[in-house]
PDB file of C-alpha atoms in Angstrom:
ATOM      1  CA  MET A   1     -56.372 -10.426 269.174  1.00  0.00           C
ATOM      2  CA  PRO A   2     -53.950  -7.849 267.845  1.00  0.00           C
ATOM      3  CA  ALA A   3     -51.267 -10.381 266.964  1.00  0.00           C
ATOM      4  CA  LYS A   4     -53.301 -11.694 264.050  1.00  0.00           C
ATOM      5  CA  GLY A   5     -53.091  -8.366 262.378  1.00  0.00           C
ATOM      6  CA  LYS A   6     -49.546  -9.153 261.329  1.00  0.00           C
ATOM      7  CA  HIS A   7     -50.809 -11.634 258.724  1.00  0.00           C
ATOM      8  CA  ARG A   8     -53.251  -9.299 257.021  1.00  0.00           C
ATOM      9  CA  ARG A   9     -52.335  -8.194 253.520  1.00  0.00           C
ATOM     10  CA  PRO A  10     -51.731  -4.522 253.545  1.00  0.00           C
ATOM     11  CA  LYS A  11     -54.438  -2.588 251.664  1.00  0.00           C
ATOM     12  CA  GLN A  12     -53.356  -1.431 248.306  1.00  0.00           C
ATOM     13  CA  ASN A  13     -54.018   2.205 247.604  1.00  0.00           C
ATOM     14  CA  PRO A  14     -56.957   2.456 245.091  1.00  0.00           C
ATOM     15  CA  ILE A  15     -54.949   4.841 242.988  1.00  0.00           C
ATOM     16  CA  THR A  16     -51.999   2.433 242.819  1.00  0.00           C
ATOM     17  CA  ARG A  17     -54.345  -0.406 241.807  1.00  0.00           C
ATOM     18  CA  LYS A  18     -55.890   1.624 239.041  1.00  0.00           C
ATOM     19  CA  LEU A  19     -52.472   2.691 237.821  1.00  0.00           C
ATOM     20  CA  ALA A  20     -51.353  -0.915 237.768  1.00  0.00           C
ATOM     21  CA  LEU A  21     -54.333  -1.878 235.656  1.00  0.00           C
ATOM     22  CA  ALA A  22     -53.686   1.035 233.385  1.00  0.00           C
ATOM     23  CA  GLY A  23     -50.343  -0.386 232.425  1.00  0.00           C
ATOM     24  CA  THR A  24     -51.791  -3.492 230.765  1.00  0.00           C
ATOM     25  CA  GLY A  25     -52.697  -3.877 227.156  1.00  0.00           C
ATOM     26  CA  GLY A  26     -54.839  -1.340 225.310  1.00  0.00           C
ATOM     27  CA  ALA A  27     -56.144   0.128 228.619  1.00  0.00           C
ATOM     28  CA  ALA A  28     -52.941   2.121 228.861  1.00  0.00           C
ATOM     29  CA  LEU A  29     -54.625   4.761 226.764  1.00  0.00           C
ATOM     30  CA  THR A  30     -56.900   5.605 229.693  1.00  0.00           C
ATOM     31  CA  LEU A  31     -53.989   6.426 232.009  1.00  0.00           C
ATOM     32  CA  PRO A  32     -54.040  10.224 231.459  1.00  0.00           C
ATOM     33  CA  LEU A  33     -57.781  10.285 232.183  1.00  0.00           C
ATOM     34  CA  ILE A  34     -57.465   8.364 235.478  1.00  0.00           C
ATOM     35  CA  SER A  35     -54.514  10.413 236.605  1.00  0.00           C
ATOM     36  CA  ALA A  36     -56.275  13.688 235.866  1.00  0.00           C
ATOM     37  CA  THR A  37     -59.480  12.584 237.562  1.00  0.00           C
ATOM     38  CA  THR A  38     -57.629  11.309 240.625  1.00  0.00           C
ATOM     39  CA  ALA A  39     -55.680  14.529 240.971  1.00  0.00           C
ATOM     40  CA  GLY A  40     -58.825  16.584 240.792  1.00  0.00           C
ATOM     41  CA  ALA A  41     -60.579  14.438 243.367  1.00  0.00           C
ATOM     42  CA  ALA A  42     -57.838  14.354 245.991  1.00  0.00           C
ATOM     43  CA  GLY A  43     -59.202  14.568 249.485  1.00  0.00           C
ATOM     44  CA  THR A  44     -62.823  13.966 248.479  1.00  0.00           C
ATOM     45  CA  GLY A  45     -63.022  10.214 248.896  1.00  0.00           C
ATOM     46  CA  ALA A  46     -63.263   7.659 246.069  1.00  0.00           C
ATOM     47  CA  PRO A  47     -62.397   9.174 242.696  1.00  0.00           C
ATOM     48  CA  ALA A  48     -65.265   9.679 240.252  1.00  0.00           C
ATOM     49  CA  ALA A  49     -65.420   7.337 237.288  1.00  0.00           C
ATOM     50  CA  ALA A  50     -63.742   8.760 234.222  1.00  0.00           C
ATOM     51  CA  VAL A  51     -66.051   9.353 231.237  1.00  0.00           C
ATOM     52  CA  THR A  52     -64.642   9.549 227.772  1.00  0.00           C
ATOM     53  CA  THR A  53     -66.713  11.175 224.998  1.00  0.00           C
ATOM     54  CA  VAL A  54     -65.799  10.011 221.522  1.00  0.00           C
ATOM     55  CA  THR A  55     -66.986  11.801 218.416  1.00  0.00           C
ATOM     56  CA  THR A  56     -67.063   9.382 215.515  1.00  0.00           C
ATOM     57  CA  VAL A  57     -67.097  10.530 211.928  1.00  0.00           C
ATOM     58  CA  THR A  58     -68.540   7.638 209.970  1.00  0.00           C
ATOM     59  CA  ALA A  59     -68.076   6.909 206.326  1.00  0.00           C
ATOM     60  CA  ALA A  60     -71.778   7.575 205.801  1.00  0.00           C
ATOM     61  CA  THR A  61     -71.430  11.061 207.320  1.00  0.00           C
ATOM     62  CA  ALA A  62     -68.511  11.840 205.050  1.00  0.00           C
ATOM     63  CA  ALA A  63     -70.394  10.550 202.029  1.00  0.00           C
ATOM     64  CA  THR A  64     -73.430  12.662 202.884  1.00  0.00           C
ATOM     65  CA  ALA A  65     -71.275  15.759 203.102  1.00  0.00           C
ATOM     66  CA  ALA A  66     -69.698  14.924 199.773  1.00  0.00           C
ATOM     67  CA  VAL A  67     -72.989  14.847 197.858  1.00  0.00           C
ATOM     68  CA  ASN A  68     -74.216  18.297 198.793  1.00  0.00           C
ATOM     69  CA  VAL A  69     -75.718  19.914 195.727  1.00  0.00           C
ATOM     70  CA  VAL A  70     -73.774  22.877 194.479  1.00  0.00           C
ATOM     71  CA  THR A  71     -74.466  25.478 191.857  1.00  0.00           C
ATOM     72  CA  ALA A  72     -72.476  24.842 188.725  1.00  0.00           C
ATOM     73  CA  PRO A  73     -71.057  27.666 186.626  1.00  0.00           C
ATOM     74  CA  PRO A  74     -73.103  28.680 183.583  1.00  0.00           C
ATOM     75  CA  THR A  75     -73.063  25.961 180.925  1.00  0.00           C
ATOM     76  CA  THR A  76     -74.370  25.560 177.417  1.00  0.00           C
ATOM     77  CA  TYR A  77     -75.970  22.697 175.545  1.00  0.00           C
ATOM     78  CA  SER A  78     -75.867  22.112 171.789  1.00  0.00           C
ATOM     79  CA  VAL A  79     -79.227  20.921 170.460  1.00  0.00           C
ATOM     80  CA  VAL A  80     -79.329  17.707 168.440  1.00  0.00           C
ATOM     81  CA  ALA A  81     -82.105  16.321 166.250  1.00  0.00           C
ATOM     82  CA  GLY A  82     -85.054  15.037 168.272  1.00  0.00           C
ATOM     83  CA  ASP A  83     -84.333  17.201 171.344  1.00  0.00           C
ATOM     84  CA  THR A  84     -87.107  19.056 173.152  1.00  0.00           C
ATOM     85  CA  LEU A  85     -86.860  21.789 175.747  1.00  0.00           C
ATOM     86  CA  SER A  86     -88.689  19.663 178.301  1.00  0.00           C
ATOM     87  CA  GLU A  87     -86.291  16.721 177.873  1.00  0.00           C
ATOM     88  CA  ILE A  88     -83.205  18.965 178.015  1.00  0.00           C
ATOM     89  CA  ALA A  89     -84.502  20.705 181.154  1.00  0.00           C
ATOM     90  CA  ALA A  90     -85.218  17.352 182.811  1.00  0.00           C
ATOM     91  CA  ASP A  91     -81.883  15.764 181.833  1.00  0.00           C
ATOM     92  CA  HIS A  92     -79.899  18.746 183.159  1.00  0.00           C
ATOM     93  CA  SER A  93     -82.111  19.470 186.211  1.00  0.00           C
ATOM     94  CA  VAL A  94     -82.802  23.028 185.096  1.00  0.00           C
ATOM     95  CA  SER A  95     -84.604  24.894 187.860  1.00  0.00           C
ATOM     96  CA  GLY A  96     -87.967  26.083 186.585  1.00  0.00           C
ATOM     97  CA  GLY A  97     -88.164  23.380 183.913  1.00  0.00           C
ATOM     98  CA  TRP A  98     -88.619  23.936 180.193  1.00  0.00           C
ATOM     99  CA  LYS A  99     -90.422  27.257 180.664  1.00  0.00           C
ATOM    100  CA  GLN A 100     -87.437  28.796 182.465  1.00  0.00           C
ATOM    101  CA  LEU A 101     -85.095  27.305 179.873  1.00  0.00           C
ATOM    102  CA  TYR A 102     -87.199  28.801 177.079  1.00  0.00           C
ATOM    103  CA  GLU A 103     -87.328  32.246 178.689  1.00  0.00           C
ATOM    104  CA  ALA A 104     -83.546  32.238 179.061  1.00  0.00           C
ATOM    105  CA  ASN A 105     -83.084  31.313 175.395  1.00  0.00           C
ATOM    106  CA  ARG A 106     -86.061  32.932 173.662  1.00  0.00           C
ATOM    107  CA  GLY A 107     -83.688  34.938 171.475  1.00  0.00           C
ATOM    108  CA  VAL A 108     -82.181  31.839 169.852  1.00  0.00           C
ATOM    109  CA  VAL A 109     -85.240  29.546 170.004  1.00  0.00           C
ATOM    110  CA  GLY A 110     -87.771  32.008 168.580  1.00  0.00           C
ATOM    111  CA  ASP A 111     -91.469  32.407 169.266  1.00  0.00           C
ATOM    112  CA  ASN A 112     -92.328  28.699 169.194  1.00  0.00           C
ATOM    113  CA  PRO A 113     -90.811  26.749 172.122  1.00  0.00           C
ATOM    114  CA  SER A 114     -91.884  23.464 170.538  1.00  0.00           C
ATOM    115  CA  VAL A 115     -89.508  23.916 167.608  1.00  0.00           C
ATOM    116  CA  ILE A 116     -85.777  24.022 168.385  1.00  0.00           C
ATOM    117  CA  ARG A 117     -83.246  23.754 165.585  1.00  0.00           C
ATOM    118  CA  PRO A 118     -80.337  21.274 165.812  1.00  0.00           C
ATOM    119  CA  GLY A 119     -77.039  23.067 166.321  1.00  0.00           C
ATOM    120  CA  ILE A 120     -78.263  26.033 168.365  1.00  0.00           C
ATOM    121  CA  LYS A 121     -76.633  26.460 171.752  1.00  0.00           C
ATOM    122  CA  LEU A 122     -78.855  26.819 174.786  1.00  0.00           C
ATOM    123  CA  ASN A 123     -77.643  28.618 177.874  1.00  0.00           C
ATOM    124  CA  LEU A 124     -78.442  26.368 180.820  1.00  0.00           C
ATOM    125  CA  GLY A 125     -77.330  29.118 183.210  1.00  0.00           C
ATOM    126  CA  GLY A 126     -76.377  28.631 186.856  1.00  0.00           C
ATOM    127  CA  GLN A 127     -79.620  26.812 187.512  1.00  0.00           C
ATOM    128  CA  VAL A 128     -78.121  23.426 186.786  1.00  0.00           C
ATOM    129  CA  LYS A 129     -77.605  21.280 189.874  1.00  0.00           C
ATOM    130  CA  ALA A 130     -74.344  19.346 189.973  1.00  0.00           C
ATOM    131  CA  ALA A 131     -73.225  16.664 192.406  1.00  0.00           C
ATOM    132  CA  THR A 132     -69.624  16.113 193.443  1.00  0.00           C
ATOM    133  CA  ALA A 133     -67.584  13.199 192.119  1.00  0.00           C
ATOM    134  CA  ALA A 134     -68.205  11.262 195.329  1.00  0.00           C
ATOM    135  CA  ALA A 135     -71.860  10.837 194.338  1.00  0.00           C
ATOM    136  CA  PRO A 136     -72.288  10.156 190.608  1.00  0.00           C
ATOM    137  CA  ALA A 137     -75.771  10.932 189.358  1.00  0.00           C
ATOM    138  CA  VAL A 138     -77.940   7.927 188.638  1.00  0.00           C
ATOM    139  CA  LYS A 139     -80.529   8.448 185.932  1.00  0.00           C
ATOM    140  CA  ALA A 140     -83.887   6.890 186.614  1.00  0.00           C
ATOM    141  CA  ALA A 141     -84.651   3.807 184.605  1.00  0.00           C
ATOM    142  CA  ALA A 142     -86.674   4.590 181.516  1.00  0.00           C
ATOM    143  CA  LYS A 143     -90.339   3.740 181.736  1.00  0.00           C
ATOM    144  CA  PRO A 144     -91.570   1.087 179.340  1.00  0.00           C
ATOM    145  CA  ALA A 145     -93.116   2.508 176.192  1.00  0.00           C
ATOM    146  CA  ALA A 146     -96.862   2.998 176.448  1.00  0.00           C
ATOM    147  CA  SER A 147     -99.108   0.945 174.198  1.00  0.00           C
ATOM    148  CA  TYR A 148    -101.843   2.716 172.231  1.00  0.00           C
ATOM    149  CA  ALA A 149    -104.772   1.285 170.320  1.00  0.00           C
ATOM    150  CA  ASN A 150    -104.719   1.824 166.560  1.00  0.00           C
ATOM    151  CA  ASN A 151    -107.959   3.801 166.535  1.00  0.00           C
ATOM    152  CA  LEU A 152    -109.147   7.347 167.217  1.00  0.00           C
ATOM    153  CA  ASP A 153    -109.005   6.865 170.992  1.00  0.00           C
ATOM    154  CA  GLY A 154    -105.434   5.550 170.842  1.00  0.00           C
ATOM    155  CA  TRP A 155    -104.299   8.285 168.428  1.00  0.00           C
ATOM    156  CA  ILE A 156    -105.651  11.025 170.664  1.00  0.00           C
ATOM    157  CA  ARG A 157    -104.073   9.527 173.785  1.00  0.00           C
ATOM    158  CA  GLU A 158    -100.688   9.130 172.115  1.00  0.00           C
ATOM    159  CA  SER A 159    -100.871  12.705 170.828  1.00  0.00           C
ATOM    160  CA  LEU A 160    -101.672  13.976 174.327  1.00  0.00           C
ATOM    161  CA  ASP A 161     -98.568  12.234 175.693  1.00  0.00           C
ATOM    162  CA  VAL A 162     -96.403  13.801 172.979  1.00  0.00           C
ATOM    163  CA  MET A 163     -98.000  17.197 173.632  1.00  0.00           C
ATOM    164  CA  ALA A 164     -97.302  16.904 177.366  1.00  0.00           C
ATOM    165  CA  LYS A 165     -93.583  16.370 176.667  1.00  0.00           C
ATOM    166  CA  HIS A 166     -93.500  19.528 174.538  1.00  0.00           C
ATOM    167  CA  GLY A 167     -95.680  21.698 176.762  1.00  0.00           C
ATOM    168  CA  ILE A 168     -98.529  21.904 174.224  1.00  0.00           C
ATOM    169  CA  PRO A 169    -101.922  22.440 175.908  1.00  0.00           C
ATOM    170  CA  GLY A 170    -105.079  20.530 175.031  1.00  0.00           C
ATOM    171  CA  THR A 171    -107.516  17.954 176.372  1.00  0.00           C
ATOM    172  CA  TYR A 172    -108.989  14.721 175.104  1.00  0.00           C
ATOM    173  CA  ASN A 173    -112.455  16.240 174.777  1.00  0.00           C
ATOM    174  CA  GLY A 174    -111.169  19.318 172.940  1.00  0.00           C
ATOM    175  CA  ILE A 175    -109.318  17.184 170.398  1.00  0.00           C
ATOM    176  CA  HIS A 176    -112.124  14.673 169.950  1.00  0.00           C
ATOM    177  CA  ARG A 177    -114.738  17.400 169.401  1.00  0.00           C
ATOM    178  CA  ASN A 178    -112.683  19.088 166.684  1.00  0.00           C
ATOM    179  CA  VAL A 179    -111.735  15.806 164.992  1.00  0.00           C
ATOM    180  CA  MET A 180    -115.362  14.777 164.660  1.00  0.00           C
ATOM    181  CA  ARG A 181    -116.284  18.154 163.163  1.00  0.00           C
ATOM    182  CA  GLU A 182    -113.344  18.264 160.728  1.00  0.00           C
ATOM    183  CA  SER A 183    -113.037  14.660 159.513  1.00  0.00           C
ATOM    184  CA  SER A 184    -115.544  12.464 161.375  1.00  0.00           C
ATOM    185  CA  GLY A 185    -112.516  10.483 162.592  1.00  0.00           C
ATOM    186  CA  ASN A 186    -111.191   9.557 159.128  1.00  0.00           C
ATOM    187  CA  PRO A 187    -107.367   9.982 159.071  1.00  0.00           C
ATOM    188  CA  LYS A 188    -107.378   9.967 155.235  1.00  0.00           C
ATOM    189  CA  ALA A 189    -109.957  12.722 154.902  1.00  0.00           C
ATOM    190  CA  ILE A 190    -109.113  15.481 152.405  1.00  0.00           C
ATOM    191  CA  ASN A 191    -110.985  18.648 151.422  1.00  0.00           C
ATOM    192  CA  LEU A 192    -110.980  19.129 147.641  1.00  0.00           C
ATOM    193  CA  TRP A 193    -113.471  21.972 147.322  1.00  0.00           C
ATOM    194  CA  ASP A 194    -112.571  24.924 149.640  1.00  0.00           C
ATOM    195  CA  ILE A 195    -110.227  27.868 148.966  1.00  0.00           C
ATOM    196  CA  ASN A 196    -107.188  25.917 150.150  1.00  0.00           C
ATOM    197  CA  ALA A 197    -107.947  23.143 147.672  1.00  0.00           C
ATOM    198  CA  ARG A 198    -108.337  25.687 144.874  1.00  0.00           C
ATOM    199  CA  ASN A 199    -104.937  27.090 145.855  1.00  0.00           C
ATOM    200  CA  GLY A 200    -103.400  23.630 145.584  1.00  0.00           C
ATOM    201  CA  ILE A 201    -102.911  23.048 149.321  1.00  0.00           C
ATOM    202  CA  PRO A 202    -105.939  21.004 150.430  1.00  0.00           C
ATOM    203  CA  SER A 203    -106.680  20.358 154.093  1.00  0.00           C
ATOM    204  CA  LYS A 204    -105.780  16.815 155.150  1.00  0.00           C
ATOM    205  CA  GLY A 205    -106.164  14.311 157.940  1.00  0.00           C
ATOM    206  CA  LEU A 206    -108.061  14.101 161.193  1.00  0.00           C
ATOM    207  CA  LEU A 207    -107.853  17.832 161.948  1.00  0.00           C
ATOM    208  CA  GLN A 208    -107.716  19.011 158.318  1.00  0.00           C
ATOM    209  CA  VAL A 209    -104.293  20.674 158.295  1.00  0.00           C
ATOM    210  CA  ILE A 210    -102.786  22.146 155.117  1.00  0.00           C
ATOM    211  CA  ASP A 211     -99.205  21.119 154.310  1.00  0.00           C
ATOM    212  CA  PRO A 212     -97.551  24.526 155.050  1.00  0.00           C
ATOM    213  CA  THR A 213     -99.154  24.632 158.495  1.00  0.00           C
ATOM    214  CA  PHE A 214     -98.244  21.007 159.161  1.00  0.00           C
ATOM    215  CA  LYS A 215     -94.590  21.649 158.294  1.00  0.00           C
ATOM    216  CA  ALA A 216     -94.412  24.858 160.350  1.00  0.00           C
ATOM    217  CA  TYR A 217     -95.928  23.278 163.460  1.00  0.00           C
ATOM    218  CA  HIS A 218     -94.703  19.705 163.071  1.00  0.00           C
ATOM    219  CA  VAL A 219     -93.587  18.323 166.436  1.00  0.00           C
ATOM    220  CA  PRO A 220     -90.248  16.440 166.546  1.00  0.00           C
ATOM    221  CA  GLY A 221     -90.586  12.755 167.245  1.00  0.00           C
ATOM    222  CA  THR A 222     -93.779  12.362 165.181  1.00  0.00           C
ATOM    223  CA  SER A 223     -94.124  11.275 161.553  1.00  0.00           C
ATOM    224  CA  THR A 224     -93.506  13.781 158.766  1.00  0.00           C
ATOM    225  CA  ASP A 225     -96.541  12.393 156.926  1.00  0.00           C
ATOM    226  CA  SER A 226     -99.415  14.863 157.356  1.00  0.00           C
ATOM    227  CA  TYR A 227    -101.917  11.977 157.073  1.00  0.00           C
ATOM    228  CA  ASP A 228    -100.343  10.199 160.053  1.00  0.00           C
ATOM    229  CA  PRO A 229    -103.025  10.439 162.782  1.00  0.00           C
ATOM    230  CA  VAL A 230    -100.720  11.249 165.703  1.00  0.00           C
ATOM    231  CA  ALA A 231     -98.546  13.660 163.719  1.00  0.00           C
ATOM    232  CA  ASN A 232    -101.633  15.396 162.303  1.00  0.00           C
ATOM    233  CA  ILE A 233    -103.322  15.842 165.679  1.00  0.00           C
ATOM    234  CA  THR A 234    -100.129  17.011 167.390  1.00  0.00           C
ATOM    235  CA  ALA A 235     -99.205  19.542 164.704  1.00  0.00           C
ATOM    236  CA  ALA A 236    -102.768  20.893 164.615  1.00  0.00           C
ATOM    237  CA  CYS A 237    -102.820  21.266 168.411  1.00  0.00           C
ATOM    238  CA  ASN A 238     -99.427  22.997 168.296  1.00  0.00           C
ATOM    239  CA  TYR A 239    -100.803  25.454 165.729  1.00  0.00           C
ATOM    240  CA  ALA A 240    -104.021  25.970 167.714  1.00  0.00           C
ATOM    241  CA  ALA A 241    -102.006  26.644 170.882  1.00  0.00           C
ATOM    242  CA  ALA A 242     -99.950  29.318 169.103  1.00  0.00           C
ATOM    243  CA  ARG A 243    -102.998  31.022 167.592  1.00  0.00           C
ATOM    244  CA  TYR A 244    -105.857  30.383 170.026  1.00  0.00           C
ATOM    245  CA  GLY A 245    -104.134  29.330 173.249  1.00  0.00           C
ATOM    246  CA  SER A 246    -105.354  25.725 172.998  1.00  0.00           C
ATOM    247  CA  ILE A 247    -107.252  23.343 170.736  1.00  0.00           C
ATOM    248  CA  ASP A 248    -109.913  23.487 173.440  1.00  0.00           C
ATOM    249  CA  ASN A 249    -110.660  27.057 172.376  1.00  0.00           C
ATOM    250  CA  VAL A 250    -111.366  26.043 168.771  1.00  0.00           C
ATOM    251  CA  ASN A 251    -115.070  25.598 168.012  1.00  0.00           C
ATOM    252  CA  GLY A 252    -115.166  26.044 164.250  1.00  0.00           C
ATOM    253  CA  ALA A 253    -113.010  26.425 161.174  1.00  0.00           C
ATOM    254  CA  TYR A 254    -109.523  27.469 162.145  1.00  0.00           C
TER     255      TYR A 254
END
């Protein structure tokens, strides 16, 4: 029945239909892709579907790139009262910690890394890690202060924590052994009969330290009273570390 063919809607060319769709709304942006694909596929049947690859740079990616750690130019730090090499190294992220900081500044610090004078300038070098302005450094929240018993056990434990901050070696057993030999655990003990006493500088406290030694090896942050248990232990351990390597190596009068 050929006559009925007159009422059929003529087929619309697929390319024309796609182009018509491409002219509507935001889809118009795909027009160059369809045209290019159609041209390349001429004579090969239905055109292949166009695939668009989009590379998205997210805000997170940009932020990550912005916080890359860089090496800062050499900087200096002026010591203030109460500072320690370990705290300065930690606060400024010095590579190698307090030992590296000490080695780089031995000339101004001197032979005892536990004693640094206020006002001296430390060279932090190029080891300091700096973040860009896009990622301000956030300092970790300070830990709550430890609580120590007011007895020999508590004094030794508090001294060990202070010693750890200043890089002073020593163990609980080494301290306890020497305390019991020197003072039997009495923080007010004083020797009034030996050569030091005759010279007017008697040995005092838990580890029987004379005043000149206490002052020379006093550790910042502890009491300046040589009878103070924690200050006495810490100064004595600092002295023992300088002379014997550690309080653990002391097994008699020192």
